Short mmCIF file of C-alpha atoms in Angstrom, two decimals:
data_model
loop_
_atom_site.label_atom_id
_atom_site.label_comp_id
_atom_site.label_asym_id
_atom_site.label_seq_id
_atom_site.Cartn_x
_atom_site.Cartn_y
_atom_site.Cartn_z
CA MET N 238 -5.09 17.03 -34.93
CA SER N 239 -1.77 16.22 -36.58
CA LEU N 240 -0.03 18.93 -34.55
CA ALA N 241 -1.52 17.74 -31.38
CA TRP N 242 -0.36 14.21 -32.35
CA ASP N 243 3.20 15.53 -33.32
CA ASN N 244 3.44 17.43 -30.08
CA GLY N 245 2.11 14.55 -27.85
CA VAL N 246 4.67 12.25 -29.47
CA ARG N 247 7.56 14.45 -28.47
CA GLN N 248 6.22 14.67 -25.05
CA PHE N 249 5.97 10.75 -24.91
CA ASP N 250 9.69 10.88 -26.22
CA TYR N 251 10.74 12.94 -23.01
CA TRP N 252 9.10 10.44 -20.78
CA ALA N 253 10.44 7.57 -22.31
CA LYS N 254 13.95 8.97 -21.76
CA VAL N 255 13.37 9.64 -18.07
CA TYR N 256 12.01 6.08 -17.66
CA GLN N 257 15.30 4.64 -19.35
CA ARG N 258 17.05 5.90 -16.28
CA THR N 259 14.35 4.98 -13.65
CA TRP N 260 12.69 1.73 -14.71
CA LYS N 261 14.42 -0.54 -12.41
CA GLY N 262 12.78 1.20 -9.37
CA SER N 263 9.38 0.51 -10.92
CA LEU N 264 9.94 -3.35 -11.20
CA ILE N 265 8.92 -4.20 -7.67
CA SER N 266 5.82 -2.20 -7.59
CA SER N 267 4.51 -3.08 -11.01
CA PHE N 268 5.76 -6.52 -11.52
CA LEU N 269 6.60 -8.21 -8.26
CA VAL N 270 3.80 -7.31 -6.14
CA PRO N 271 1.02 -8.63 -8.58
CA LEU N 272 3.13 -11.76 -8.96
CA LEU N 273 3.26 -12.40 -5.11
CA TYR N 274 -0.53 -11.66 -4.98
CA LEU N 275 -1.13 -14.25 -7.65
CA ALA N 276 1.03 -16.91 -5.73
CA ALA N 277 -0.27 -16.18 -2.36
CA MET N 278 -4.18 -15.84 -3.21
CA GLY N 279 -4.36 -17.72 -6.52
CA VAL N 280 -2.32 -20.66 -5.66
CA GLY N 281 -1.93 -20.73 -1.91
CA LEU N 282 -5.43 -19.70 -0.90
CA GLY N 283 -6.90 -21.14 -3.92
CA THR N 284 -6.12 -24.71 -2.68
CA PHE N 285 -8.59 -23.98 0.22
CA VAL N 286 -11.23 -22.27 -2.04
CA ASP N 287 -11.12 -25.14 -4.46
CA GLY N 288 -11.10 -27.88 -1.71
CA SER N 289 -13.93 -26.09 0.35
CA GLY N 290 -16.56 -27.82 -1.79
CA THR N 291 -18.54 -24.53 -2.22
CA ASN N 292 -19.48 -23.92 -5.59
CA ALA N 293 -20.00 -20.23 -5.55
CA LEU N 294 -17.41 -19.78 -8.58
CA GLY N 295 -19.51 -22.16 -10.86
CA GLY N 296 -16.79 -24.69 -10.97
CA VAL N 297 -13.86 -22.55 -12.14
CA SER N 298 -10.69 -22.76 -10.07
CA TYR N 299 -9.92 -19.77 -7.87
CA LEU N 300 -6.75 -19.14 -9.79
CA GLN N 301 -8.43 -18.76 -12.96
CA PHE N 302 -11.13 -16.79 -11.24
CA LEU N 303 -8.83 -14.47 -9.68
CA ALA N 304 -5.86 -13.97 -12.31
CA PRO N 305 -7.99 -11.90 -14.96
CA GLY N 306 -9.19 -9.81 -11.98
CA LEU N 307 -5.86 -9.27 -10.92
CA LEU N 308 -4.76 -8.21 -14.12
CA ALA N 309 -7.32 -5.43 -14.30
CA ALA N 310 -6.62 -4.35 -10.75
CA THR N 311 -2.91 -4.03 -11.70
CA GLY N 312 -3.71 -1.82 -14.68
CA LEU N 313 -5.55 0.26 -12.36
CA GLN N 314 -2.88 0.52 -9.71
CA ILE N 315 -0.03 1.40 -11.95
CA ALA N 316 -2.04 3.94 -13.78
CA VAL N 317 -2.87 5.69 -10.62
CA SER N 318 0.42 5.90 -9.27
CA GLU N 319 1.66 7.19 -12.63
CA ALA N 320 -1.00 9.83 -12.61
CA THR N 321 -0.37 11.35 -9.19
CA TYR N 322 3.06 12.16 -8.12
CA PRO N 323 4.32 12.51 -11.46
CA VAL N 324 1.82 15.15 -12.48
CA MET N 325 1.95 17.06 -9.32
CA GLY N 326 5.77 16.93 -9.54
CA GLY N 327 5.47 18.30 -13.11
CA ILE N 328 3.48 21.45 -11.64
CA LYS N 329 4.96 21.88 -8.31
CA TRP N 330 8.40 20.18 -7.57
CA HIS N 331 10.21 19.80 -10.70
CA LYS N 332 8.23 22.34 -12.82
CA THR N 333 9.06 20.54 -15.95
CA TYR N 334 5.62 21.37 -17.18
CA PHE N 335 6.28 25.05 -17.31
CA SER N 336 9.43 24.69 -19.22
CA MET N 337 7.38 22.39 -21.71
CA ILE N 338 4.78 25.10 -22.42
CA ALA N 339 7.62 27.54 -23.00
CA THR N 340 8.05 25.69 -26.09
CA PRO N 341 5.47 25.43 -29.04
CA LEU N 342 3.81 22.80 -26.95
CA ARG N 343 0.49 23.54 -25.46
CA SER N 344 -0.86 22.42 -22.06
CA ALA N 345 -3.05 19.95 -23.79
CA ASP N 346 -0.07 18.48 -25.39
CA VAL N 347 1.70 18.16 -22.20
CA MET N 348 -1.38 16.23 -20.75
CA TYR N 349 -1.67 14.02 -23.79
CA GLY N 350 2.16 13.16 -23.54
CA GLN N 351 1.60 12.41 -19.88
CA LEU N 352 -1.28 10.15 -20.51
CA GLY N 353 0.62 8.51 -23.40
CA PHE N 354 3.45 7.62 -21.06
CA ILE N 355 0.79 6.21 -18.39
CA ALA N 356 -0.55 4.06 -21.21
CA PHE N 357 2.82 2.68 -21.92
CA ARG N 358 3.71 1.91 -18.47
CA VAL N 359 0.33 0.12 -17.94
CA VAL N 360 0.67 -2.05 -21.14
CA SER N 361 4.26 -2.98 -20.61
CA SER N 362 3.80 -4.00 -17.05
CA CYS N 363 0.68 -5.65 -17.62
CA ALA N 364 2.10 -7.71 -20.47
CA VAL N 365 4.74 -9.07 -18.42
CA PHE N 366 2.03 -9.82 -15.71
CA LEU N 367 -0.09 -11.54 -18.21
CA GLY N 368 2.66 -13.74 -19.38
CA VAL N 369 3.28 -14.89 -15.86
CA ILE N 370 -0.29 -15.50 -15.48
CA ALA N 371 -0.32 -17.69 -18.61
CA LEU N 372 2.66 -19.64 -17.20
CA PHE N 373 0.84 -20.23 -13.86
CA GLY N 374 -2.12 -21.69 -15.88
CA GLY N 375 -4.40 -18.76 -14.68
CA LEU N 376 -5.88 -18.27 -18.15
CA GLY N 377 -9.11 -20.08 -18.84
CA SER N 378 -8.60 -19.82 -22.71
CA PRO N 379 -6.23 -18.07 -25.19
CA LEU N 380 -8.75 -15.45 -25.52
CA GLY N 381 -7.75 -14.30 -22.17
CA LEU N 382 -4.74 -12.68 -23.68
CA LEU N 383 -7.21 -9.96 -24.79
CA GLY N 384 -7.17 -9.06 -21.26
CA LEU N 385 -4.13 -6.75 -21.99
CA PRO N 386 -6.07 -3.93 -24.01
CA ILE N 387 -8.68 -4.33 -21.41
CA ALA N 388 -6.21 -3.69 -18.58
CA LEU N 389 -5.01 -0.63 -20.55
CA LEU N 390 -8.63 0.81 -20.85
CA VAL N 391 -9.31 0.42 -17.12
CA GLY N 392 -5.90 1.95 -16.33
CA MET N 393 -6.80 5.10 -18.69
CA ALA N 394 -10.24 5.49 -17.65
CA VAL N 395 -9.01 6.02 -14.13
CA ALA N 396 -5.68 7.69 -14.93
CA ALA N 397 -7.37 10.54 -16.66
CA PRO N 398 -9.56 11.75 -13.85
CA VAL N 399 -6.86 11.05 -11.38
CA CYS N 400 -4.65 13.40 -13.72
CA ALA N 401 -7.59 15.93 -13.36
CA ALA N 402 -7.65 15.73 -9.65
CA ALA N 403 -3.81 16.10 -9.55
CA THR N 404 -3.81 19.23 -11.50
CA ARG N 405 -6.44 20.77 -9.13
CA LEU N 406 -4.76 19.61 -5.70
CA GLU N 407 -2.37 21.87 -3.73
CA THR N 408 -0.61 19.18 -1.64
CA ASP N 409 -0.11 15.38 -2.03
CA ALA N 410 -2.14 14.72 1.02
CA GLY N 411 -5.17 14.38 -1.39
CA PHE N 412 -3.33 11.38 -3.04
CA ALA N 413 -3.40 9.34 0.41
CA MET N 414 -7.03 9.67 0.29
CA ILE N 415 -7.33 8.65 -3.55
CA PHE N 416 -5.36 5.45 -2.47
CA ARG N 417 -7.19 4.77 0.66
CA PHE N 418 -10.51 5.38 -0.37
CA GLY N 419 -10.34 5.04 -4.13
CA VAL N 420 -7.83 2.41 -5.29
CA LEU N 421 -7.80 0.24 -2.43
CA PRO N 422 -11.58 -0.40 -1.85
CA MET N 423 -12.03 -0.46 -5.54
CA SER N 424 -9.22 -3.25 -5.89
CA LEU N 425 -10.66 -5.21 -3.09
CA PHE N 426 -14.41 -4.93 -3.74
CA SER N 427 -14.75 -4.81 -7.54
CA GLY N 428 -14.99 -8.64 -7.97
CA ALA N 429 -11.26 -9.45 -8.28
CA PHE N 430 -11.27 -11.55 -5.25
CA PHE N 431 -14.84 -12.76 -4.87
CA PRO N 432 -18.08 -12.33 -6.81
CA VAL N 433 -19.84 -8.77 -6.33
CA SER N 434 -22.95 -10.62 -5.76
CA GLN N 435 -21.88 -11.63 -2.19
CA LEU N 436 -21.80 -7.97 -1.19
CA PRO N 437 -24.60 -6.35 0.49
CA ASP N 438 -27.03 -4.55 -2.07
CA ALA N 439 -25.92 -1.11 -1.30
CA VAL N 440 -22.29 -1.84 -1.75
CA GLU N 441 -22.89 -4.06 -4.82
CA TRP N 442 -24.25 -1.05 -6.55
CA LEU N 443 -21.20 1.05 -5.57
CA ALA N 444 -19.26 -1.67 -7.22
CA TYR N 445 -21.05 -1.46 -10.50
CA VAL N 446 -20.38 2.37 -10.45
CA ALA N 447 -16.69 1.74 -10.11
CA PRO N 448 -14.73 1.51 -13.20
CA LEU N 449 -12.66 -1.34 -12.10
CA TRP N 450 -15.59 -3.81 -11.99
CA HIS N 451 -16.38 -3.33 -15.63
CA GLY N 452 -12.85 -4.19 -16.39
CA VAL N 453 -12.77 -7.19 -14.13
CA GLU N 454 -16.11 -8.38 -15.85
CA LEU N 455 -14.41 -7.91 -19.33
CA THR N 456 -11.08 -9.53 -18.53
CA ARG N 457 -12.75 -12.51 -16.78
CA ASP N 458 -15.51 -13.14 -19.38
CA LEU N 459 -12.71 -13.12 -22.05
CA SER N 460 -10.52 -15.48 -20.14
CA LEU N 461 -13.30 -17.99 -18.95
CA GLY N 462 -15.18 -17.79 -22.29
CA THR N 463 -18.29 -16.47 -20.59
CA PHE N 464 -18.21 -13.47 -22.98
CA SER N 465 -21.41 -12.06 -24.51
CA LEU N 466 -21.42 -9.09 -26.85
CA LEU N 467 -23.97 -6.63 -25.71
CA PRO N 468 -22.85 -6.43 -21.98
CA ALA N 469 -19.22 -6.26 -23.23
CA ILE N 470 -20.17 -3.00 -25.32
CA ILE N 471 -21.70 -1.49 -22.27
CA ASN N 472 -18.60 -2.11 -20.21
CA VAL N 473 -16.21 -0.78 -22.90
CA ALA N 474 -18.45 2.18 -23.47
CA TYR N 475 -18.81 3.02 -19.71
CA LEU N 476 -14.78 2.99 -19.43
CA LEU N 477 -14.48 5.12 -22.49
CA LEU N 478 -16.70 7.68 -20.89
CA TRP N 479 -14.61 7.91 -17.83
CA PHE N 480 -11.55 8.30 -20.09
CA ALA N 481 -13.05 11.12 -22.11
CA VAL N 482 -14.51 13.01 -19.41
CA GLY N 483 -11.39 12.64 -17.38
CA THR N 484 -9.21 13.66 -20.14
CA ARG N 485 -11.09 16.73 -20.80
CA LEU N 486 -11.08 17.68 -17.32
CA ALA N 487 -7.40 16.92 -16.87
CA VAL N 488 -6.65 19.22 -19.95
CA THR N 489 -8.62 22.12 -18.41
CA GLY N 490 -7.16 21.62 -15.09
CA LEU N 491 -3.71 21.73 -16.42
CA GLU N 492 -4.33 24.71 -18.54
CA LYS N 493 -5.63 26.85 -15.47
CA ARG N 494 -2.73 25.84 -13.43
CA LEU N 495 0.02 26.53 -15.88
CA ILE N 496 -1.37 29.63 -17.56
CA SER N 497 -2.83 31.98 -15.08
CA MET F 179 15.30 35.08 38.17
CA ALA F 180 18.36 33.11 38.76
CA THR F 181 16.42 29.73 38.28
CA THR F 182 15.05 30.76 35.10
CA LEU F 183 18.48 31.86 33.76
CA ALA F 184 20.08 28.66 34.78
CA ALA F 185 17.32 26.75 33.22
CA ARG F 186 18.34 28.24 29.93
CA ILE F 187 21.98 27.82 30.06
CA VAL F 188 22.16 24.44 31.68
CA PRO F 189 21.03 21.66 29.62
CA ILE F 190 17.80 20.42 31.22
CA PRO F 191 17.36 16.65 31.23
CA SER F 192 15.05 16.13 28.18
CA SER F 193 13.47 13.15 26.85
CA GLY F 194 12.08 11.76 23.59
CA LEU F 195 8.72 13.27 24.57
CA ARG F 196 9.42 16.62 23.11
CA LEU F 197 9.68 14.96 19.71
CA VAL F 198 6.34 13.11 20.41
CA GLU F 199 4.95 16.63 21.13
CA ARG F 200 6.35 18.11 17.96
CA ASN F 201 4.81 15.19 15.96
CA PHE F 202 1.51 15.60 17.52
CA LEU F 203 1.46 19.35 16.64
CA VAL F 204 2.33 18.63 13.04
CA TYR F 205 -0.18 15.90 12.62
CA ARG F 206 -3.07 18.09 14.11
CA ARG F 207 -3.12 19.63 10.78
CA SER F 208 -3.49 16.65 8.75
CA TRP F 209 -5.75 14.61 11.02
CA LEU F 210 -7.67 13.37 8.07
CA VAL F 211 -4.63 11.33 6.96
CA PHE F 212 -4.33 10.21 10.45
CA VAL F 213 -7.87 8.88 10.72
CA SER F 214 -8.03 7.34 7.23
CA GLY F 215 -5.06 5.14 8.22
CA PHE F 216 -7.62 3.07 10.30
CA PHE F 217 -9.66 2.08 7.18
CA GLU F 218 -6.88 0.16 5.38
CA PRO F 219 -6.90 -3.07 7.43
CA VAL F 220 -10.67 -2.86 7.82
CA PHE F 221 -10.99 -3.03 3.97
CA TYR F 222 -8.79 -5.89 4.00
CA LEU F 223 -10.66 -7.52 6.43
CA LEU F 224 -13.84 -7.11 4.95
CA SER F 225 -12.90 -8.21 1.54
CA ILE F 226 -10.86 -11.13 2.15
CA GLY F 227 -12.22 -12.07 5.66
CA VAL F 228 -15.90 -11.90 4.69
CA GLY F 229 -15.92 -11.91 0.77
CA VAL F 230 -13.35 -14.81 0.27
CA ALA F 231 -14.36 -16.40 3.53
CA ALA F 232 -17.71 -17.40 1.74
CA LEU F 233 -15.54 -19.29 -0.63
CA VAL F 234 -13.27 -20.92 1.98
CA GLY F 235 -15.07 -22.40 4.76
CA ASP F 236 -13.79 -23.00 8.34
CA PHE F 237 -10.37 -23.65 9.51
CA THR F 238 -8.94 -26.02 12.06
CA LEU F 239 -6.10 -24.50 14.06
CA ALA F 240 -3.02 -26.52 14.85
CA GLY F 241 -4.49 -27.04 18.61
CA GLY F 242 -7.63 -28.41 17.15
CA THR F 243 -9.87 -25.43 17.55
CA VAL F 244 -12.10 -24.80 14.68
CA VAL F 245 -12.48 -21.27 13.53
CA SER F 246 -14.36 -19.29 10.71
CA TYR F 247 -11.99 -18.01 8.08
CA THR F 248 -12.82 -14.51 8.96
CA ALA F 249 -11.64 -15.06 12.71
CA PHE F 250 -8.46 -16.66 11.04
CA VAL F 251 -7.60 -13.69 9.03
CA ALA F 252 -8.60 -10.95 11.25
CA PRO F 253 -5.71 -11.46 13.78
CA ALA F 254 -3.25 -11.42 10.92
CA MET F 255 -4.69 -8.25 9.58
CA LEU F 256 -4.04 -6.59 13.11
CA ALA F 257 -0.66 -7.81 13.16
CA SER F 258 0.15 -6.70 9.64
CA SER F 259 -1.37 -3.26 10.00
CA ALA F 260 0.84 -2.82 13.12
CA MET F 261 3.94 -3.90 11.03
CA ASN F 262 2.92 -1.58 7.97
CA GLY F 263 2.18 1.61 10.08
CA ALA F 264 5.36 1.23 12.06
CA ILE F 265 7.50 0.55 8.98
CA PHE F 266 6.01 3.45 7.10
CA ASP F 267 6.57 5.79 10.00
CA SER F 268 10.11 4.56 10.92
CA THR F 269 11.40 4.42 7.15
CA TYR F 270 9.94 6.89 4.79
CA ASN F 271 9.03 9.57 7.19
CA ILE F 272 12.32 9.36 8.99
CA PHE F 273 14.34 9.57 6.09
CA PHE F 274 12.47 12.52 4.77
CA LYS F 275 13.02 14.29 8.17
CA MET F 276 16.50 13.30 8.17
CA LYS F 277 17.67 14.04 4.53
CA TYR F 278 15.23 16.80 3.42
CA LEU F 279 13.80 18.63 6.54
CA HIS F 280 17.24 18.33 8.33
CA LEU F 281 14.79 18.33 11.33
CA TYR F 282 17.29 16.23 13.44
CA ASP F 283 20.23 18.40 12.92
CA ALA F 284 18.06 21.32 14.38
CA ILE F 285 16.79 18.94 17.17
CA LEU F 286 20.39 17.99 18.28
CA ALA F 287 21.43 21.56 18.46
CA THR F 288 19.15 21.57 21.47
CA PRO F 289 19.97 19.51 24.73
CA MET F 290 18.25 16.48 22.98
CA ARG F 291 20.61 13.68 22.11
CA PRO F 292 20.32 10.76 19.37
CA TRP F 293 18.87 8.36 21.95
CA ASN F 294 16.03 10.90 22.67
CA VAL F 295 15.37 11.20 18.90
CA ALA F 296 15.33 7.44 18.50
CA THR F 297 13.09 6.82 21.48
CA GLY F 298 10.91 9.75 20.87
CA GLU F 299 10.28 8.89 17.07
CA ILE F 300 9.40 5.34 18.07
CA THR F 301 7.39 6.27 20.97
CA TRP F 302 5.27 8.53 18.47
CA ALA F 303 4.83 5.51 16.17
CA LEU F 304 3.60 3.47 18.75
CA LEU F 305 1.09 5.66 20.05
CA ARG F 306 -0.26 6.21 16.56
CA GLY F 307 -0.16 2.31 16.00
CA ALA F 308 -1.92 1.80 19.29
CA CYS F 309 -4.97 3.99 18.16
CA TYR F 310 -5.18 2.01 14.92
CA SER F 311 -4.94 -1.41 16.85
CA ALA F 312 -7.43 -0.36 19.58
CA ALA F 313 -9.99 0.52 16.88
CA PHE F 314 -9.31 -2.38 15.02
CA ILE F 315 -9.84 -4.77 18.09
CA VAL F 316 -13.18 -3.10 18.52
CA VAL F 317 -14.19 -3.91 14.96
CA MET F 318 -13.20 -7.44 15.61
CA LEU F 319 -15.19 -7.57 18.89
CA VAL F 320 -18.30 -6.01 17.10
CA MET F 321 -17.91 -8.52 14.32
CA GLY F 322 -17.89 -11.29 16.88
CA LEU F 323 -14.37 -12.58 15.93
CA ILE F 324 -13.06 -12.68 19.39
CA ASP F 325 -13.53 -15.82 21.35
CA SER F 326 -11.51 -15.11 24.55
CA TRP F 327 -10.58 -12.66 27.26
CA TRP F 328 -6.92 -12.98 26.42
CA ALA F 329 -7.74 -10.90 23.40
CA LEU F 330 -7.46 -8.06 25.77
CA LEU F 331 -3.62 -8.54 25.57
CA ALA F 332 -3.82 -8.21 21.74
CA LEU F 333 -3.51 -4.46 22.09
CA PRO F 334 -0.27 -4.47 23.97
CA VAL F 335 1.06 -7.23 21.69
CA SER F 336 0.32 -5.25 18.51
CA VAL F 337 2.20 -2.45 20.20
CA LEU F 338 5.12 -4.75 20.82
CA ILE F 339 5.01 -5.83 17.09
CA ALA F 340 5.00 -2.07 16.09
CA PHE F 341 7.90 -1.60 18.43
CA ALA F 342 9.92 -4.30 16.82
CA PHE F 343 9.32 -3.01 13.35
CA ALA F 344 9.60 0.59 13.96
CA ALA F 345 12.98 0.29 15.92
CA ALA F 346 14.44 -2.13 13.11
CA GLY F 347 12.97 0.24 10.48
CA MET F 348 14.57 3.15 11.79
CA ALA F 349 17.88 1.39 12.25
CA LEU F 350 17.83 0.29 8.69
CA THR F 351 16.80 3.79 7.38
CA THR F 352 20.13 5.22 8.85
CA PHE F 353 21.94 2.94 6.25
CA MET F 354 19.66 3.98 3.34
CA ARG F 355 21.48 6.26 0.79
CA SER F 356 18.55 7.30 -1.41
CA TRP F 357 14.71 6.44 -2.25
CA GLN F 358 16.00 3.57 -4.37
CA ASP F 359 16.94 1.89 -1.38
CA PHE F 360 13.50 1.84 0.09
CA GLU F 361 12.85 -0.93 -2.71
CA PHE F 362 14.33 -3.31 -0.29
CA VAL F 363 11.85 -2.52 2.47
CA GLN F 364 8.95 -3.32 -0.17
CA VAL F 365 10.68 -6.39 -1.00
CA SER F 366 10.66 -7.66 2.57
CA ILE F 367 7.28 -6.33 3.78
CA MET F 368 5.26 -7.38 0.97
CA PRO F 369 6.01 -11.14 0.85
CA MET F 370 5.67 -11.02 4.67
CA PHE F 371 2.38 -9.59 4.45
CA LEU F 372 1.30 -12.41 1.94
CA PHE F 373 3.06 -15.41 3.10
CA SER F 374 3.28 -15.31 7.06
CA ALA F 375 0.36 -17.39 7.70
CA THR F 376 -1.64 -14.38 7.04
CA PHE F 377 -4.35 -15.91 4.56
CA TYR F 378 -3.80 -19.56 5.24
CA PRO F 379 -2.21 -21.97 7.94
CA VAL F 380 1.70 -22.19 7.76
CA GLU F 381 1.19 -26.17 7.65
CA THR F 382 0.31 -25.54 3.99
CA TYR F 383 3.94 -25.11 3.03
CA PRO F 384 6.46 -27.74 2.60
CA THR F 385 8.43 -28.21 5.82
CA ALA F 386 11.66 -26.27 4.75
CA VAL F 387 9.43 -23.47 3.55
CA GLN F 388 7.68 -23.58 7.02
CA TRP F 389 10.85 -22.95 8.86
CA ILE F 390 11.58 -19.72 6.79
CA VAL F 391 8.20 -18.45 7.35
CA GLU F 392 8.31 -19.14 11.17
CA ALA F 393 11.60 -17.24 11.28
CA THR F 394 10.05 -14.05 9.85
CA PRO F 395 9.06 -11.47 12.62
CA LEU F 396 5.50 -10.98 11.12
CA TYR F 397 4.97 -14.54 11.64
CA GLN F 398 5.72 -14.27 15.20
CA GLY F 399 3.36 -11.30 15.80
CA VAL F 400 0.56 -13.11 13.68
CA ALA F 401 0.91 -16.42 15.71
CA LEU F 402 0.87 -14.53 19.07
CA ILE F 403 -2.14 -12.31 18.10
CA ARG F 404 -4.05 -15.33 16.67
CA ALA F 405 -3.45 -17.28 19.74
CA LEU F 406 -4.71 -14.51 22.01
CA THR F 407 -8.28 -13.85 19.98
CA THR F 408 -8.74 -17.54 19.48
CA GLY F 409 -8.00 -18.36 23.05
CA SER F 410 -5.37 -21.19 22.39
CA VAL F 411 -2.83 -19.64 24.91
CA GLY F 412 0.41 -21.39 26.31
CA TRP F 413 3.71 -20.65 27.65
CA HIS F 414 5.31 -20.96 24.44
CA LEU F 415 3.87 -17.74 23.29
CA LEU F 416 6.60 -16.07 25.47
CA ILE F 417 8.98 -17.29 22.77
CA HIS F 418 7.20 -15.06 20.36
CA VAL F 419 7.30 -12.20 22.74
CA ALA F 420 10.93 -12.60 23.61
CA TYR F 421 11.89 -12.62 19.80
CA LEU F 422 9.98 -9.36 19.04
CA ALA F 423 11.29 -7.65 22.16
CA ALA F 424 14.89 -8.41 21.28
CA MET F 425 14.29 -7.25 17.79
CA GLY F 426 13.07 -3.93 19.08
CA GLY F 427 15.68 -3.71 21.53
CA ILE F 428 18.55 -4.41 19.30
CA GLY F 429 16.98 -1.91 16.53
CA LEU F 430 16.59 0.80 19.05
CA TYR F 431 20.23 0.45 20.02
CA VAL F 432 21.52 0.40 16.54
CA ALA F 433 19.31 3.48 15.33
CA SER F 434 20.44 5.64 18.11
CA ARG F 435 24.09 4.83 17.73
CA ARG F 436 23.85 5.39 13.87
CA LEU F 437 21.99 8.59 14.46
CA GLY F 438 24.75 9.87 16.45
CA ARG F 439 27.44 8.77 13.87
CA LEU F 440 25.38 10.33 10.89
CA LEU F 441 24.47 13.75 12.67
CA LEU F 442 27.09 14.48 15.27
CA LYS F 443 30.20 15.14 13.25
#
């Protein structure tokens, strides 16, 4: 264990160095985009939702309903974008993974290091976004700040299986499919923008299967104080399951790809 | 015999259509990526236009027409997807072909000229966009979001929007130095998508902000298509048409001039 940890930390160090040179390029996607969504939907559209007289949100302002959901969705989006092209790049284009395993590092260490860096990207971006949400008045209670670890959990629950897919894909055309049929519909229909109970029954069940819904439930319940323990434990456990299985598959996938 | 030889030596008049054919041949192998592009605006329409609509209620347009929120958002999704598709085709794709594939260097070694390259790429982008737009208009029709026969014009108008953005995008791409510069594309596209009266009327903003919004090309497109699908049509719409046509024309001219300067040295 300690060896794996040690090796993972070394990998993280590598990614951190790379990020020192490229972080400016990630500012827009990881920070400005969710901020603009918050302004356009939460504040702009929110005035119409709040003024319409419908009570579908149970008396909560649209901004406070939306913001925790957007936080979880942002965690998801950053995680997936960091788990697609960089992983394929390590195998196919830059081939950094091959040079890494020419050292005492094993494929598993390489994957742990990659996942560690993804975690860093999710936490750092979401922390900034959470600060902005708080300034906008998007949090229902200070407990909403606990949305940060939840956003991280959502991100990792999806990043790990996406890494697993990236290690098995031959071309990046598959990523377009992951974004169009995975990330986008999940972001739009997992309860971040409107309650999933409004969806047709069959689609509603799809939303419950999607990891993001569990994250949105958790972040929103924490922020609005509608938190209760048992459902929360189930949500967390479900996300951890995705993460564990995904990580396993990512490690075996990378192993097969690098050593064959 | 003599004629075939002559045809080989003397540059035959060519047009951008050769490039359209080339793109078609390439895309035949990744048709799934092509087809899936249709779903993006539909997902937005279903989520915001149907899901969020239940929270919002009806909207009264500037002309006094009352429309459901879904009918309000749908034309904006059509205009935005025309913009997004055109920008994607004319920026990332063109840049990749220019810098990495060196495709245009090869093409310019044939009788084709920079003008053919510019018109060919843009024609392709428009054909592709027209497929998506037509499919989306059918979705709107099926969902009962179209109130007027004027909506038939929504297809040519979305092609016009695509033309304006594709030409301008291609012109700007010729100035890009590296992938980093594409951040500027994101920075201009994203706010336009969110704030160009796409999700709520422009009257929501303070007057000064309204002017800024109304000056953006996406707003011109949204206003135009929304007027057509809701049936509140008037002569003033021609101003929007002129704006978009001018933007496309200037973009096309600049793009072909710049391509010539970059590639024919």
